[in-house]
Amino acid sequence: MTKPDTKRQGWCPTLFEPMPAGDGLLVRLKPSCSNLSIEAAIAVAEAASLYGNGIVELTSRANLQFRGFSSSTVADFSELAVSLGLGSADPRREKIRNVLTSPLGGDDPDALFNSHVLASSVETSIASYPDLFALPPKFGFLVDGGGALALSGVRADIMIRAVGDLISIEVDGSSEFATCSATDAAEAATSLARAFVRVNASHDHPFGRMRDLVGSLGTRAIFDIAGLKPCSPRNARGGSNVSVSGLLSFNSPRYLAVSLPYGEISADQMIGLATAARTAGAGRLGLTPWRSLVFPGISLPDADHVKAWAESAGLITRPCDPRLQIAACPGSPRCANATVRSREDADFIASLDLPERNSVHISACGKGCARQTAADFTLVGNLDGLYSLVRYGRATDVPESHGLNIEQAAQRMRGS
Ligand code: SF4
């Protein structure tokens, strides 16, 4: 286990490199194909309570974060996760195994290909090239088969997507792409990653992400090094994400989605929800980048019980729930940088009668972890324990006012 280094910037926690936080050590679990069996979900949630503080978070990369471990318990949790098949036993391979995929996989008949099969091939392929251990920790892949829960608004350094009847290989920061068969897609994506590493090795100041390399070298040069031939640029893809908040579909495919307030669920809630979903016929749960858990294969007569259970536990099954409009980072006391209790303040804002379509971002410091894009209102916690208010912007933008407590900030937002 790597010793925590609290001064490191841009930390990307893994099972083997826990990140120190205000409430103890935090580890990130990256279930293969953004899915885990109901049994594994229950087992890992039980371990989160036993070894950590039982707080679980779903990230925008469809990973799970578990909080509140001590240096003596974190290894037990990681060992269990690996034994459940939820991580690689090799820390170097685990670090670069960043493959986000559409949650339904083969359960979606409208998808062009089974994204889970292809994502597994990508994981196998990148694990077999030791030169890829040099990839930056945030470098990631995306495998999107299209269909009901397409990841069209989500980006990654290297993307395999369904485009009409074709499979495209794309790099972030470019509208050019290559096409290939399902059989060749994983190897093509790996070739692009190896091209990134090769170019980086010859630079004194290595690039952190593919879009930086694209900006410096151009797409064609990168595709050339990878042995791929790009096609002409196409129109920019729409940036909006599919909303699966509280969505219940009984047509094709059949699944139930439950959203997590601000991306958080307790271990007890996770055990209860997974148990209820299993009773209703679900065998696995899919993780989405939209703060929702998806349960494919749920049976119609029992679905209402699962929804009722989730609602009574404080989770979200209604698309009109005001908490869906709010992004809030963990805040105080969980993050050492935080000066405000952002999630409690988010609940307060959600209880108000804000205009339905307003988006709100509550960031407990200027880093803005919970939302990278602009929101209608962004509240940023300052060292004085009060908020600054940014209108139509991000946490790093210039605020229109400072020194607001949450009631004063709410008043400004309602008065607009
Ligand atoms: S925005 Fe700041 S306070 Fe919130 S989680 Fe990120 S670093 Fe911590």
Short mmCIF file of N, CA, C and O and ligand atoms in Angstrom, two decimals, residues 329-331 335-339 342 363-370, ligand 1:
data_model
loop_
_atom_site.label_atom_id
_atom_site.label_comp_id
_atom_site.label_asym_id
_atom_site.label_seq_id
_atom_site.Cartn_x
_atom_site.Cartn_y
_atom_site.Cartn_z
N CYS A 329 -20.45 19.52 -3.52
CA CYS A 329 -19.31 18.68 -3.15
C CYS A 329 -19.48 18.24 -1.68
O CYS A 329 -20.36 18.74 -0.99
N PRO A 330 -18.65 17.31 -1.20
CA PRO A 330 -18.85 16.80 0.17
C PRO A 330 -18.77 17.88 1.25
O PRO A 330 -19.46 17.83 2.25
N GLY A 331 -17.93 18.89 1.04
CA GLY A 331 -17.85 20.00 1.99
C GLY A 331 -17.31 19.62 3.35
O GLY A 331 -16.70 18.56 3.53
N CYS A 335 -14.09 17.22 3.60
CA CYS A 335 -12.94 17.65 2.82
C CYS A 335 -12.15 18.68 3.61
O CYS A 335 -12.72 19.63 4.16
N ALA A 336 -10.84 18.48 3.66
CA ALA A 336 -9.98 19.36 4.46
C ALA A 336 -9.97 20.79 3.92
O ALA A 336 -9.68 21.73 4.65
N ASN A 337 -10.30 20.99 2.64
CA ASN A 337 -10.30 22.34 2.07
C ASN A 337 -11.59 23.10 2.35
O ASN A 337 -11.69 24.29 2.08
N ALA A 338 -12.59 22.41 2.85
CA ALA A 338 -13.93 23.00 2.95
C ALA A 338 -14.08 23.91 4.17
O ALA A 338 -13.49 23.66 5.22
N THR A 339 -14.88 24.95 3.98
CA THR A 339 -15.18 25.85 5.10
C THR A 339 -16.68 25.90 5.38
O THR A 339 -17.10 26.53 6.33
N SER A 342 -21.58 22.11 2.68
CA SER A 342 -22.25 22.30 1.39
C SER A 342 -23.44 21.37 1.18
O SER A 342 -24.44 21.78 0.58
N SER A 363 -20.19 24.82 -3.94
CA SER A 363 -18.80 24.36 -3.88
C SER A 363 -18.19 24.87 -2.58
O SER A 363 -18.15 26.07 -2.34
N ALA A 364 -17.70 23.95 -1.77
CA ALA A 364 -17.21 24.35 -0.44
C ALA A 364 -15.84 25.02 -0.48
O ALA A 364 -15.32 25.44 0.55
N CYS A 365 -15.23 25.11 -1.66
CA CYS A 365 -14.06 25.96 -1.86
C CYS A 365 -14.01 26.31 -3.35
O CYS A 365 -14.86 25.85 -4.12
N GLY A 366 -13.01 27.07 -3.75
CA GLY A 366 -12.98 27.56 -5.14
C GLY A 366 -12.61 26.50 -6.17
O GLY A 366 -12.60 26.78 -7.37
N LYS A 367 -12.35 25.28 -5.76
CA LYS A 367 -11.90 24.26 -6.71
C LYS A 367 -13.05 23.77 -7.60
O LYS A 367 -12.82 23.37 -8.74
N GLY A 368 -14.25 23.77 -7.08
CA GLY A 368 -15.40 23.42 -7.93
C GLY A 368 -15.47 21.96 -8.33
O GLY A 368 -15.87 21.64 -9.46
N CYS A 369 -15.15 21.03 -7.44
CA CYS A 369 -15.10 19.60 -7.79
C CYS A 369 -16.43 19.05 -8.29
O CYS A 369 -16.45 18.15 -9.13
N ALA A 370 -17.55 19.54 -7.79
CA ALA A 370 -18.83 18.88 -8.08
C ALA A 370 -19.38 19.19 -9.45
O ALA A 370 -20.26 18.49 -9.95
S1 SF4 B 1 -14.64 21.80 -4.08
FE1 SF4 B 1 -13.08 22.15 -2.50
S2 SF4 B 1 -14.12 21.66 -0.60
FE2 SF4 B 1 -15.33 20.74 -2.25
S3 SF4 B 1 -14.55 18.64 -2.43
FE3 SF4 B 1 -13.43 19.92 -3.91
S4 SF4 B 1 -11.56 20.53 -2.79
FE4 SF4 B 1 -13.04 19.81 -1.26
#
